[in-house]
N, CA, C, O and CB atoms as a CASP TS submission, in Angstrom:
PFRMAT TS
TARGET T0000
AUTHOR 0000-0000-0000
METHOD Language model
MODEL 1
PARENT N/A
ATOM      1  N   MET     1      21.582 -11.709  72.533  1.00  0.00           N
ATOM      2  CA  MET     1      20.643 -10.592  72.395  1.00  0.00           C
ATOM      3  C   MET     1      19.935 -10.758  71.048  1.00  0.00           C
ATOM      4  O   MET     1      20.582 -10.884  70.008  1.00  0.00           O
ATOM      5  CB  MET     1      21.383  -9.188  72.493  1.00  0.00           C
ATOM      6  N   ASN     2      18.601 -10.757  71.082  1.00  0.00           N
ATOM      7  CA  ASN     2      17.894 -10.892  69.808  1.00  0.00           C
ATOM      8  C   ASN     2      17.635  -9.512  69.194  1.00  0.00           C
ATOM      9  O   ASN     2      17.767  -8.485  69.860  1.00  0.00           O
ATOM     10  CB  ASN     2      16.559 -11.655  70.006  1.00  0.00           C
ATOM     11  N   ILE     3      17.274  -9.513  67.940  1.00  0.00           N
ATOM     12  CA  ILE     3      17.167  -8.268  67.175  1.00  0.00           C
ATOM     13  C   ILE     3      16.150  -7.299  67.792  1.00  0.00           C
ATOM     14  O   ILE     3      16.338  -6.085  67.710  1.00  0.00           O
ATOM     15  CB  ILE     3      16.776  -8.577  65.729  1.00  0.00           C
ATOM     16  N   THR     4      15.083  -7.807  68.405  1.00  0.00           N
ATOM     17  CA  THR     4      14.086  -6.904  68.988  1.00  0.00           C
ATOM     18  C   THR     4      14.596  -6.221  70.260  1.00  0.00           C
ATOM     19  O   THR     4      14.002  -5.242  70.713  1.00  0.00           O
ATOM     20  CB  THR     4      12.807  -7.673  69.297  1.00  0.00           C
ATOM     21  N   GLU     5      15.677  -6.721  70.835  1.00  0.00           N
ATOM     22  CA  GLU     5      16.309  -6.059  71.974  1.00  0.00           C
ATOM     23  C   GLU     5      17.334  -5.026  71.499  1.00  0.00           C
ATOM     24  O   GLU     5      17.801  -4.190  72.272  1.00  0.00           O
ATOM     25  CB  GLU     5      16.983  -7.097  72.895  1.00  0.00           C
ATOM     26  N   ILE     6      17.667  -5.105  70.225  1.00  0.00           N
ATOM     27  CA  ILE     6      18.679  -4.207  69.655  1.00  0.00           C
ATOM     28  C   ILE     6      18.026  -3.001  68.994  1.00  0.00           C
ATOM     29  O   ILE     6      18.372  -1.858  69.294  1.00  0.00           O
ATOM     30  CB  ILE     6      19.552  -4.956  68.635  1.00  0.00           C
ATOM     31  N   VAL     7      17.090  -3.254  68.101  1.00  0.00           N
ATOM     32  CA  VAL     7      16.448  -2.174  67.347  1.00  0.00           C
ATOM     33  C   VAL     7      14.942  -2.363  67.318  1.00  0.00           C
ATOM     34  O   VAL     7      14.427  -3.453  67.564  1.00  0.00           O
ATOM     35  CB  VAL     7      17.000  -2.110  65.915  1.00  0.00           C
ATOM     36  N   SER     8      14.247  -1.275  67.010  1.00  0.00           N
ATOM     37  CA  SER     8      12.796  -1.338  66.826  1.00  0.00           C
ATOM     38  C   SER     8      12.389  -0.295  65.794  1.00  0.00           C
ATOM     39  O   SER     8      13.138   0.622  65.460  1.00  0.00           O
ATOM     40  CB  SER     8      12.042  -1.108  68.175  1.00  0.00           C
ATOM     41  N   GLN     9      11.179  -0.477  65.309  1.00  0.00           N
ATOM     42  CA  GLN     9      10.647   0.449  64.311  1.00  0.00           C
ATOM     43  C   GLN     9       9.148   0.572  64.523  1.00  0.00           C
ATOM     44  O   GLN     9       8.427  -0.425  64.543  1.00  0.00           O
ATOM     45  CB  GLN     9      10.969  -0.029  62.858  1.00  0.00           C
ATOM     46  N   ASN    10       8.685   1.811  64.682  1.00  0.00           N
ATOM     47  CA  ASN    10       7.287   2.080  64.957  1.00  0.00           C
ATOM     48  C   ASN    10       6.970   3.438  64.356  1.00  0.00           C
ATOM     49  O   ASN    10       7.692   4.408  64.588  1.00  0.00           O
ATOM     50  CB  ASN    10       6.976   2.040  66.496  1.00  0.00           C
ATOM     51  N   GLN    11       5.905   3.510  63.592  1.00  0.00           N
ATOM     52  CA  GLN    11       5.539   4.779  62.947  1.00  0.00           C
ATOM     53  C   GLN    11       5.325   5.909  63.941  1.00  0.00           C
ATOM     54  O   GLN    11       5.429   7.079  63.575  1.00  0.00           O
ATOM     55  CB  GLN    11       4.287   4.596  62.127  1.00  0.00           C
ATOM     56  N   GLU    12       5.029   5.580  65.186  1.00  0.00           N
ATOM     57  CA  GLU    12       4.776   6.606  66.199  1.00  0.00           C
ATOM     58  C   GLU    12       6.045   7.045  66.931  1.00  0.00           C
ATOM     59  O   GLU    12       6.000   7.946  67.768  1.00  0.00           O
ATOM     60  CB  GLU    12       3.767   6.095  67.202  1.00  0.00           C
ATOM     61  N   VAL    13       7.160   6.416  66.621  1.00  0.00           N
ATOM     62  CA  VAL    13       8.438   6.779  67.250  1.00  0.00           C
ATOM     63  C   VAL    13       9.388   7.255  66.158  1.00  0.00           C
ATOM     64  O   VAL    13       9.761   6.489  65.270  1.00  0.00           O
ATOM     65  CB  VAL    13       9.057   5.566  68.043  1.00  0.00           C
ATOM     66  N   MET    14       9.768   8.502  66.227  1.00  0.00           N
ATOM     67  CA  MET    14      10.715   9.100  65.266  1.00  0.00           C
ATOM     68  C   MET    14      10.278   8.862  63.815  1.00  0.00           C
ATOM     69  O   MET    14      11.097   8.586  62.938  1.00  0.00           O
ATOM     70  CB  MET    14      12.128   8.522  65.484  1.00  0.00           C
ATOM     71  N   HIS    15       8.967   8.978  63.589  1.00  0.00           N
ATOM     72  CA  HIS    15       8.393   8.858  62.238  1.00  0.00           C
ATOM     73  C   HIS    15       8.751   7.542  61.558  1.00  0.00           C
ATOM     74  O   HIS    15       8.905   7.494  60.338  1.00  0.00           O
ATOM     75  CB  HIS    15       8.861  10.011  61.374  1.00  0.00           C
ATOM     76  N   GLY    16       8.884   6.481  62.337  1.00  0.00           N
ATOM     77  CA  GLY    16       9.138   5.167  61.771  1.00  0.00           C
ATOM     78  C   GLY    16      10.589   4.852  61.481  1.00  0.00           C
ATOM     79  O   GLY    16      10.889   3.834  60.858  1.00  0.00           O
ATOM     80  N   ALA    17      11.500   5.715  61.927  1.00  0.00           N
ATOM     81  CA  ALA    17      12.930   5.448  61.722  1.00  0.00           C
ATOM     82  C   ALA    17      13.339   4.232  62.548  1.00  0.00           C
ATOM     83  O   ALA    17      12.745   3.959  63.591  1.00  0.00           O
ATOM     84  CB  ALA    17      13.795   6.690  62.109  1.00  0.00           C
ATOM     85  N   LEU    18      14.333   3.518  62.093  1.00  0.00           N
ATOM     86  CA  LEU    18      14.899   2.406  62.847  1.00  0.00           C
ATOM     87  C   LEU    18      15.666   3.013  64.020  1.00  0.00           C
ATOM     88  O   LEU    18      16.606   3.784  63.828  1.00  0.00           O
ATOM     89  CB  LEU    18      15.833   1.496  61.944  1.00  0.00           C
ATOM     90  N   VAL    19      15.253   2.656  65.235  1.00  0.00           N
ATOM     91  CA  VAL    19      15.873   3.214  66.447  1.00  0.00           C
ATOM     92  C   VAL    19      16.393   2.077  67.321  1.00  0.00           C
ATOM     93  O   VAL    19      15.996   0.922  67.163  1.00  0.00           O
ATOM     94  CB  VAL    19      14.856   4.094  67.242  1.00  0.00           C
ATOM     95  N   PHE    20      17.279   2.419  68.236  1.00  0.00           N
ATOM     96  CA  PHE    20      17.709   1.443  69.220  1.00  0.00           C
ATOM     97  C   PHE    20      16.518   1.168  70.136  1.00  0.00           C
ATOM     98  O   PHE    20      15.854   2.097  70.596  1.00  0.00           O
ATOM     99  CB  PHE    20      18.962   1.949  70.029  1.00  0.00           C
ATOM    100  N   ALA    21      16.256  -0.103  70.395  1.00  0.00           N
ATOM    101  CA  ALA    21      15.090  -0.515  71.173  1.00  0.00           C
ATOM    102  C   ALA    21      15.056   0.195  72.523  1.00  0.00           C
ATOM    103  O   ALA    21      16.067   0.301  73.217  1.00  0.00           O
ATOM    104  CB  ALA    21      15.092  -2.034  71.375  1.00  0.00           C
ATOM    105  N   GLY    22      13.862   0.678  72.875  1.00  0.00           N
ATOM    106  CA  GLY    22      13.674   1.356  74.153  1.00  0.00           C
ATOM    107  C   GLY    22      14.153   2.789  74.173  1.00  0.00           C
ATOM    108  O   GLY    22      14.156   3.430  75.223  1.00  0.00           O
ATOM    109  N   THR    23      14.566   3.306  73.002  1.00  0.00           N
ATOM    110  CA  THR    23      15.048   4.683  72.919  1.00  0.00           C
ATOM    111  C   THR    23      14.370   5.386  71.751  1.00  0.00           C
ATOM    112  O   THR    23      13.557   4.799  71.037  1.00  0.00           O
ATOM    113  CB  THR    23      16.592   4.723  72.761  1.00  0.00           C
ATOM    114  N   ARG    24      14.717   6.633  71.577  1.00  0.00           N
ATOM    115  CA  ARG    24      14.301   7.392  70.396  1.00  0.00           C
ATOM    116  C   ARG    24      15.537   7.744  69.559  1.00  0.00           C
ATOM    117  O   ARG    24      15.505   8.679  68.759  1.00  0.00           O
ATOM    118  CB  ARG    24      13.525   8.687  70.810  1.00  0.00           C
ATOM    119  N   VAL    25      16.605   6.999  69.747  1.00  0.00           N
ATOM    120  CA  VAL    25      17.869   7.273  69.056  1.00  0.00           C
ATOM    121  C   VAL    25      17.915   6.481  67.750  1.00  0.00           C
ATOM    122  O   VAL    25      17.953   5.250  67.772  1.00  0.00           O
ATOM    123  CB  VAL    25      19.090   6.913  69.961  1.00  0.00           C
ATOM    124  N   PRO    26      17.910   7.180  66.611  1.00  0.00           N
ATOM    125  CA  PRO    26      17.984   6.476  65.330  1.00  0.00           C
ATOM    126  C   PRO    26      19.319   5.743  65.172  1.00  0.00           C
ATOM    127  O   PRO    26      20.376   6.247  65.550  1.00  0.00           O
ATOM    128  CB  PRO    26      17.787   7.462  64.171  1.00  0.00           C
ATOM    129  N   VAL    27      19.238   4.553  64.609  1.00  0.00           N
ATOM    130  CA  VAL    27      20.437   3.775  64.329  1.00  0.00           C
ATOM    131  C   VAL    27      21.357   4.562  63.391  1.00  0.00           C
ATOM    132  O   VAL    27      22.580   4.448  63.469  1.00  0.00           O
ATOM    133  CB  VAL    27      20.067   2.401  63.709  1.00  0.00           C
ATOM    134  N   SER    28      20.765   5.350  62.518  1.00  0.00           N
ATOM    135  CA  SER    28      21.563   6.140  61.576  1.00  0.00           C
ATOM    136  C   SER    28      22.493   7.109  62.311  1.00  0.00           C
ATOM    137  O   SER    28      23.523   7.506  61.767  1.00  0.00           O
ATOM    138  CB  SER    28      20.644   6.917  60.622  1.00  0.00           C
ATOM    139  N   SER    29      22.141   7.491  63.535  1.00  0.00           N
ATOM    140  CA  SER    29      23.021   8.372  64.310  1.00  0.00           C
ATOM    141  C   SER    29      24.352   7.688  64.613  1.00  0.00           C
ATOM    142  O   SER    29      25.407   8.319  64.548  1.00  0.00           O
ATOM    143  CB  SER    29      22.337   8.797  65.619  1.00  0.00           C
ATOM    144  N   LEU    30      24.300   6.403  64.945  1.00  0.00           N
ATOM    145  CA  LEU    30      25.539   5.659  65.183  1.00  0.00           C
ATOM    146  C   LEU    30      26.372   5.618  63.913  1.00  0.00           C
ATOM    147  O   LEU    30      27.576   5.874  63.948  1.00  0.00           O
ATOM    148  CB  LEU    30      25.236   4.226  65.673  1.00  0.00           C
ATOM    149  N   LEU    31      25.743   5.301  62.801  1.00  0.00           N
ATOM    150  CA  LEU    31      26.483   5.229  61.540  1.00  0.00           C
ATOM    151  C   LEU    31      27.065   6.584  61.156  1.00  0.00           C
ATOM    152  O   LEU    31      28.199   6.660  60.682  1.00  0.00           O
ATOM    153  CB  LEU    31      25.576   4.717  60.422  1.00  0.00           C
ATOM    154  N   ASP    32      26.301   7.647  61.357  1.00  0.00           N
ATOM    155  CA  ASP    32      26.794   8.993  61.057  1.00  0.00           C
ATOM    156  C   ASP    32      28.017   9.330  61.909  1.00  0.00           C
ATOM    157  O   ASP    32      28.987   9.901  61.409  1.00  0.00           O
ATOM    158  CB  ASP    32      25.686  10.033  61.288  1.00  0.00           C
ATOM    159  N   HIS    33      27.970   8.982  63.180  1.00  0.00           N
ATOM    160  CA  HIS    33      29.109   9.251  64.066  1.00  0.00           C
ATOM    161  C   HIS    33      30.349   8.474  63.626  1.00  0.00           C
ATOM    162  O   HIS    33      31.451   9.021  63.583  1.00  0.00           O
ATOM    163  CB  HIS    33      28.754   8.891  65.517  1.00  0.00           C
ATOM    164  N   LEU    34      30.162   7.216  63.305  1.00  0.00           N
ATOM    165  CA  LEU    34      31.305   6.404  62.882  1.00  0.00           C
ATOM    166  C   LEU    34      31.880   6.910  61.559  1.00  0.00           C
ATOM    167  O   LEU    34      33.099   6.953  61.389  1.00  0.00           O
ATOM    168  CB  LEU    34      30.893   4.930  62.749  1.00  0.00           C
ATOM    169  N   LYS    35      31.011   7.293  60.623  1.00  0.00           N
ATOM    170  CA  LYS    35      31.484   7.840  59.338  1.00  0.00           C
ATOM    171  C   LYS    35      32.262   9.135  59.541  1.00  0.00           C
ATOM    172  O   LYS    35      33.192   9.429  58.790  1.00  0.00           O
ATOM    173  CB  LYS    35      30.298   8.089  58.389  1.00  0.00           C
ATOM    174  N   ALA    36      31.886   9.898  60.546  1.00  0.00           N
ATOM    175  CA  ALA    36      32.557  11.175  60.829  1.00  0.00           C
ATOM    176  C   ALA    36      33.879  10.987  61.571  1.00  0.00           C
ATOM    177  O   ALA    36      34.607  11.948  61.818  1.00  0.00           O
ATOM    178  CB  ALA    36      31.639  12.075  61.646  1.00  0.00           C
ATOM    179  N   GLY    37      34.180   9.729  61.926  1.00  0.00           N
ATOM    180  CA  GLY    37      35.440   9.461  62.610  1.00  0.00           C
ATOM    181  C   GLY    37      35.340   9.411  64.121  1.00  0.00           C
ATOM    182  O   GLY    37      36.347   9.264  64.814  1.00  0.00           O
ATOM    183  N   ASP    38      34.123   9.535  64.631  1.00  0.00           N
ATOM    184  CA  ASP    38      33.936   9.439  66.082  1.00  0.00           C
ATOM    185  C   ASP    38      34.098   7.989  66.524  1.00  0.00           C
ATOM    186  O   ASP    38      33.900   7.069  65.730  1.00  0.00           O
ATOM    187  CB  ASP    38      32.542   9.984  66.501  1.00  0.00           C
ATOM    188  N   THR    39      34.450   7.789  67.762  1.00  0.00           N
ATOM    189  CA  THR    39      34.563   6.445  68.312  1.00  0.00           C
ATOM    190  C   THR    39      33.212   5.987  68.832  1.00  0.00           C
ATOM    191  O   THR    39      32.287   6.786  68.975  1.00  0.00           O
ATOM    192  CB  THR    39      35.619   6.397  69.431  1.00  0.00           C
ATOM    193  N   LEU    40      33.107   4.714  69.110  1.00  0.00           N
ATOM    194  CA  LEU    40      31.893   4.190  69.728  1.00  0.00           C
ATOM    195  C   LEU    40      31.674   4.857  71.084  1.00  0.00           C
ATOM    196  O   LEU    40      30.541   5.146  71.466  1.00  0.00           O
ATOM    197  CB  LEU    40      31.976   2.653  69.885  1.00  0.00           C
ATOM    198  N   GLU    41      32.766   5.097  71.804  1.00  0.00           N
ATOM    199  CA  GLU    41      32.661   5.763  73.106  1.00  0.00           C
ATOM    200  C   GLU    41      32.078   7.162  72.960  1.00  0.00           C
ATOM    201  O   GLU    41      31.266   7.584  73.783  1.00  0.00           O
ATOM    202  CB  GLU    41      34.036   5.836  73.785  1.00  0.00           C
ATOM    203  N   ASP    42      32.487   7.891  71.914  1.00  0.00           N
ATOM    204  CA  ASP    42      31.934   9.222  71.658  1.00  0.00           C
ATOM    205  C   ASP    42      30.422   9.143  71.460  1.00  0.00           C
ATOM    206  O   ASP    42      29.658   9.917  72.036  1.00  0.00           O
ATOM    207  CB  ASP    42      32.604   9.859  70.421  1.00  0.00           C
ATOM    208  N   PHE    43      30.016   8.192  70.634  1.00  0.00           N
ATOM    209  CA  PHE    43      28.588   8.018  70.370  1.00  0.00           C
ATOM    210  C   PHE    43      27.838   7.707  71.661  1.00  0.00           C
ATOM    211  O   PHE    43      26.827   8.340  71.964  1.00  0.00           O
ATOM    212  CB  PHE    43      28.360   6.899  69.340  1.00  0.00           C
ATOM    213  N   LEU    44      28.332   6.737  72.416  1.00  0.00           N
ATOM    214  CA  LEU    44      27.656   6.331  73.653  1.00  0.00           C
ATOM    215  C   LEU    44      27.598   7.458  74.672  1.00  0.00           C
ATOM    216  O   LEU    44      26.622   7.570  75.414  1.00  0.00           O
ATOM    217  CB  LEU    44      28.357   5.132  74.263  1.00  0.00           C
ATOM    218  N   ALA    45      28.626   8.292  74.719  1.00  0.00           N
ATOM    219  CA  ALA    45      28.620   9.440  75.636  1.00  0.00           C
ATOM    220  C   ALA    45      27.522  10.434  75.257  1.00  0.00           C
ATOM    221  O   ALA    45      26.917  11.063  76.125  1.00  0.00           O
ATOM    222  CB  ALA    45      29.995  10.143  75.630  1.00  0.00           C
ATOM    223  N   GLY    46      27.274  10.567  73.966  1.00  0.00           N
ATOM    224  CA  GLY    46      26.251  11.496  73.497  1.00  0.00           C
ATOM    225  C   GLY    46      24.842  10.940  73.572  1.00  0.00           C
ATOM    226  O   GLY    46      23.871  11.696  73.565  1.00  0.00           O
ATOM    227  N   PHE    47      24.726   9.623  73.644  1.00  0.00           N
ATOM    228  CA  PHE    47      23.418   8.969  73.664  1.00  0.00           C
ATOM    229  C   PHE    47      23.384   7.921  74.770  1.00  0.00           C
ATOM    230  O   PHE    47      23.404   6.724  74.484  1.00  0.00           O
ATOM    231  CB  PHE    47      23.102   8.322  72.292  1.00  0.00           C
ATOM    232  N   PRO    48      23.334   8.351  76.025  1.00  0.00           N
ATOM    233  CA  PRO    48      23.424   7.416  77.153  1.00  0.00           C
ATOM    234  C   PRO    48      22.258   6.425  77.250  1.00  0.00           C
ATOM    235  O   PRO    48      22.352   5.438  77.980  1.00  0.00           O
ATOM    236  CB  PRO    48      23.506   8.193  78.428  1.00  0.00           C
ATOM    237  N   SER    49      21.179   6.670  76.534  1.00  0.00           N
ATOM    238  CA  SER    49      20.065   5.716  76.575  1.00  0.00           C
ATOM    239  C   SER    49      20.344   4.465  75.742  1.00  0.00           C
ATOM    240  O   SER    49      19.639   3.464  75.868  1.00  0.00           O
ATOM    241  CB  SER    49      18.788   6.385  76.082  1.00  0.00           C
ATOM    242  N   VAL    50      21.370   4.523  74.891  1.00  0.00           N
ATOM    243  CA  VAL    50      21.777   3.358  74.104  1.00  0.00           C
ATOM    244  C   VAL    50      22.862   2.622  74.881  1.00  0.00           C
ATOM    245  O   VAL    50      23.852   3.225  75.294  1.00  0.00           O
ATOM    246  CB  VAL    50      22.288   3.777  72.675  1.00  0.00           C
ATOM    247  N   SER    51      22.679   1.335  75.078  1.00  0.00           N
ATOM    248  CA  SER    51      23.694   0.574  75.809  1.00  0.00           C
ATOM    249  C   SER    51      24.822   0.163  74.865  1.00  0.00           C
ATOM    250  O   SER    51      24.626   0.028  73.658  1.00  0.00           O
ATOM    251  CB  SER    51      23.068  -0.675  76.477  1.00  0.00           C
ATOM    252  N   ARG    52      25.985  -0.027  75.437  1.00  0.00           N
ATOM    253  CA  ARG    52      27.128  -0.521  74.657  1.00  0.00           C
ATOM    254  C   ARG    52      26.756  -1.856  74.015  1.00  0.00           C
ATOM    255  O   ARG    52      27.095  -2.116  72.861  1.00  0.00           O
ATOM    256  CB  ARG    52      28.400  -0.677  75.558  1.00  0.00           C
ATOM    257  N   GLN    53      26.059  -2.693  74.771  1.00  0.00           N
ATOM    258  CA  GLN    53      25.670  -4.008  74.263  1.00  0.00           C
ATOM    259  C   GLN    53      24.783  -3.865  73.022  1.00  0.00           C
ATOM    260  O   GLN    53      24.950  -4.615  72.060  1.00  0.00           O
ATOM    261  CB  GLN    53      24.936  -4.815  75.358  1.00  0.00           C
ATOM    262  N   GLN    54      23.855  -2.927  73.030  1.00  0.00           N
ATOM    263  CA  GLN    54      22.991  -2.710  71.867  1.00  0.00           C
ATOM    264  C   GLN    54      23.811  -2.249  70.664  1.00  0.00           C
ATOM    265  O   GLN    54      23.651  -2.773  69.562  1.00  0.00           O
ATOM    266  CB  GLN    54      21.897  -1.676  72.191  1.00  0.00           C
ATOM    267  N   ALA    55      24.683  -1.273  70.877  1.00  0.00           N
ATOM    268  CA  ALA    55      25.470  -0.724  69.768  1.00  0.00           C
ATOM    269  C   ALA    55      26.381  -1.787  69.176  1.00  0.00           C
ATOM    270  O   ALA    55      26.460  -1.923  67.955  1.00  0.00           O
ATOM    271  CB  ALA    55      26.301   0.479  70.237  1.00  0.00           C
ATOM    272  N   GLU    56      27.065  -2.537  70.019  1.00  0.00           N
ATOM    273  CA  GLU    56      27.957  -3.574  69.518  1.00  0.00           C
ATOM    274  C   GLU    56      27.168  -4.686  68.834  1.00  0.00           C
ATOM    275  O   GLU    56      27.599  -5.206  67.805  1.00  0.00           O
ATOM    276  CB  GLU    56      28.802  -4.149  70.658  1.00  0.00           C
ATOM    277  N   ALA    57      26.019  -5.054  69.392  1.00  0.00           N
ATOM    278  CA  ALA    57      25.191  -6.094  68.785  1.00  0.00           C
ATOM    279  C   ALA    57      24.679  -5.644  67.418  1.00  0.00           C
ATOM    280  O   ALA    57      24.624  -6.441  66.481  1.00  0.00           O
ATOM    281  CB  ALA    57      24.010  -6.449  69.707  1.00  0.00           C
ATOM    282  N   PHE    58      24.304  -4.363  67.302  1.00  0.00           N
ATOM    283  CA  PHE    58      23.858  -3.868  66.001  1.00  0.00           C
ATOM    284  C   PHE    58      24.985  -3.948  64.971  1.00  0.00           C
ATOM    285  O   PHE    58      24.763  -4.385  63.841  1.00  0.00           O
ATOM    286  CB  PHE    58      23.353  -2.421  66.123  1.00  0.00           C
ATOM    287  N   LEU    59      26.179  -3.533  65.353  1.00  0.00           N
ATOM    288  CA  LEU    59      27.304  -3.585  64.421  1.00  0.00           C
ATOM    289  C   LEU    59      27.612  -5.021  64.013  1.00  0.00           C
ATOM    290  O   LEU    59      27.909  -5.285  62.848  1.00  0.00           O
ATOM    291  CB  LEU    59      28.544  -2.937  65.044  1.00  0.00           C
ATOM    292  N   GLU    60      27.543  -5.933  64.949  1.00  0.00           N
ATOM    293  CA  GLU    60      27.753  -7.354  64.638  1.00  0.00           C
ATOM    294  C   GLU    60      26.663  -7.869  63.706  1.00  0.00           C
ATOM    295  O   GLU    60      26.950  -8.589  62.750  1.00  0.00           O
ATOM    296  CB  GLU    60      27.783  -8.194  65.930  1.00  0.00           C
ATOM    297  N   PHE    61      25.417  -7.503  63.981  1.00  0.00           N
ATOM    298  CA  PHE    61      24.307  -7.903  63.121  1.00  0.00           C
ATOM    299  C   PHE    61      24.493  -7.369  61.703  1.00  0.00           C
ATOM    300  O   PHE    61      24.280  -8.092  60.730  1.00  0.00           O
ATOM    301  CB  PHE    61      22.979  -7.408  63.702  1.00  0.00           C
ATOM    302  N   ALA    62      24.890  -6.104  61.589  1.00  0.00           N
ATOM    303  CA  ALA    62      25.114  -5.500  60.270  1.00  0.00           C
ATOM    304  C   ALA    62      26.230  -6.225  59.531  1.00  0.00           C
ATOM    305  O   ALA    62      26.123  -6.468  58.330  1.00  0.00           O
ATOM    306  CB  ALA    62      25.453  -4.004  60.408  1.00  0.00           C
ATOM    307  N   PHE    63      27.296  -6.569  60.237  1.00  0.00           N
ATOM    308  CA  PHE    63      28.404  -7.305  59.630  1.00  0.00           C
ATOM    309  C   PHE    63      27.929  -8.670  59.147  1.00  0.00           C
ATOM    310  O   PHE    63      28.214  -9.065  58.017  1.00  0.00           O
ATOM    311  CB  PHE    63      29.567  -7.466  60.630  1.00  0.00           C
ATOM    312  N   GLN    64      27.208  -9.387  59.995  1.00  0.00           N
ATOM    313  CA  GLN    64      26.719 -10.720  59.621  1.00  0.00           C
ATOM    314  C   GLN    64      25.761 -10.638  58.436  1.00  0.00           C
ATOM    315  O   GLN    64      25.796 -11.491  57.549  1.00  0.00           O
ATOM    316  CB  GLN    64      26.021 -11.393  60.817  1.00  0.00           C
ATOM    317  N   SER    65      24.920  -9.634  58.418  1.00  0.00           N
ATOM    318  CA  SER    65      23.980  -9.450  57.316  1.00  0.00           C
ATOM    319  C   SER    65      24.720  -9.184  56.007  1.00  0.00           C
ATOM    320  O   SER    65      24.391  -9.768  54.975  1.00  0.00           O
ATOM    321  CB  SER    65      23.016  -8.297  57.622  1.00  0.00           C
ATOM    322  N   ALA    66      25.709  -8.313  56.051  1.00  0.00           N
ATOM    323  CA  ALA    66      26.498  -8.010  54.854  1.00  0.00           C
ATOM    324  C   ALA    66      27.268  -9.238  54.382  1.00  0.00           C
ATOM    325  O   ALA    66      27.332  -9.513  53.184  1.00  0.00           O
ATOM    326  CB  ALA    66      27.468  -6.854  55.130  1.00  0.00           C
ATOM    327  N   SER    67      27.850  -9.971  55.319  1.00  0.00           N
ATOM    328  CA  SER    67      28.600 -11.180  54.969  1.00  0.00           C
ATOM    329  C   SER    67      27.695 -12.200  54.296  1.00  0.00           C
ATOM    330  O   SER    67      28.080 -12.831  53.311  1.00  0.00           O
ATOM    331  CB  SER    67      29.249 -11.793  56.218  1.00  0.00           C
ATOM    332  N   SER    68      26.504 -12.357  54.829  1.00  0.00           N
ATOM    333  CA  SER    68      25.544 -13.310  54.270  1.00  0.00           C
ATOM    334  C   SER    68      25.162 -12.919  52.853  1.00  0.00           C
ATOM    335  O   SER    68      25.046 -13.780  51.982  1.00  0.00           O
ATOM    336  CB  SER    68      24.292 -13.395  55.150  1.00  0.00           C
ATOM    337  N   ARG    69      24.967 -11.642  52.617  1.00  0.00           N
ATOM    338  CA  ARG    69      24.579 -11.171  51.274  1.00  0.00           C
ATOM    339  C   ARG    69      25.711 -11.403  50.265  1.00  0.00           C
ATOM    340  O   ARG    69      25.446 -11.745  49.113  1.00  0.00           O
ATOM    341  CB  ARG    69      24.205  -9.663  51.315  1.00  0.00           C
ATOM    342  N   VAL    70      26.941 -11.225  50.678  1.00  0.00           N
ATOM    343  CA  VAL    70      28.080 -11.449  49.787  1.00  0.00           C
ATOM    344  C   VAL    70      28.178 -12.927  49.437  1.00  0.00           C
ATOM    345  O   VAL    70      28.403 -13.283  48.281  1.00  0.00           O
ATOM    346  CB  VAL    70      29.395 -10.957  50.437  1.00  0.00           C
ATOM    347  N   ILE    71      28.010 -13.785  50.438  1.00  0.00           N
ATOM    348  CA  ILE    71      28.075 -15.223  50.192  1.00  0.00           C
ATOM    349  C   ILE    71      26.981 -15.641  49.227  1.00  0.00           C
ATOM    350  O   ILE    71      27.238 -16.414  48.304  1.00  0.00           O
ATOM    351  CB  ILE    71      27.956 -16.007  51.506  1.00  0.00           C
ATOM    352  N   HIS    72      25.765 -15.146  49.422  1.00  0.00           N
ATOM    353  CA  HIS    72      24.653 -15.495  48.540  1.00  0.00           C
ATOM    354  C   HIS    72      24.878 -14.941  47.129  1.00  0.00           C
ATOM    355  O   HIS    72      24.527 -15.594  46.147  1.00  0.00           O
ATOM    356  CB  HIS    72      23.328 -14.962  49.115  1.00  0.00           C
ATOM    357  N   ALA    73      25.452 -13.758  47.024  1.00  0.00           N
ATOM    358  CA  ALA    73      25.707 -13.158  45.715  1.00  0.00           C
ATOM    359  C   ALA    73      26.749 -13.968  44.943  1.00  0.00           C
ATOM    360  O   ALA    73      26.629 -14.142  43.731  1.00  0.00           O
ATOM    361  CB  ALA    73      26.177 -11.699  45.874  1.00  0.00           C
ATOM    362  N   ARG    74      27.753 -14.454  45.635  1.00  0.00           N
ATOM    363  CA  ARG    74      28.773 -15.278  44.977  1.00  0.00           C
ATOM    364  C   ARG    74      28.205 -16.593  44.489  1.00  0.00           C
ATOM    365  O   ARG    74      28.617 -17.112  43.452  1.00  0.00           O
ATOM    366  CB  ARG    74      29.930 -15.544  45.921  1.00  0.00           C
ATOM    367  N   ALA    75      27.256 -17.131  45.241  1.00  0.00           N
ATOM    368  CA  ALA    75      26.668 -18.435  44.882  1.00  0.00           C
ATOM    369  C   ALA    75      25.704 -18.328  43.698  1.00  0.00           C
ATOM    370  O   ALA    75      25.435 -19.318  43.017  1.00  0.00           O
ATOM    371  CB  ALA    75      25.934 -19.028  46.088  1.00  0.00           C
ATOM    372  N   ALA    76      25.192 -17.130  43.461  1.00  0.00           N
ATOM    373  CA  ALA    76      24.204 -16.944  42.397  1.00  0.00           C
ATOM    374  C   ALA    76      24.831 -16.903  41.016  1.00  0.00           C
ATOM    375  O   ALA    76      24.122 -16.751  40.021  1.00  0.00           O
ATOM    376  CB  ALA    76      23.429 -15.676  42.630  1.00  0.00           C
TER
END
């Protein structure tokens, strides 16, 4: 799954917030739910327009992005 199938950003959709592609659900909603202690299943039940594949792919992308930044920071 490529990033454009996971998330999108458009000034005309949710005032330019990063949303799950094909939805109006801000990615920040997933993060807020997880920070509050909700499970991924809880989030998906509340936002059925977001697929499990999208949510898991976003979390994997975020992990890979953070890992890459740490590796680059150590090398600097």
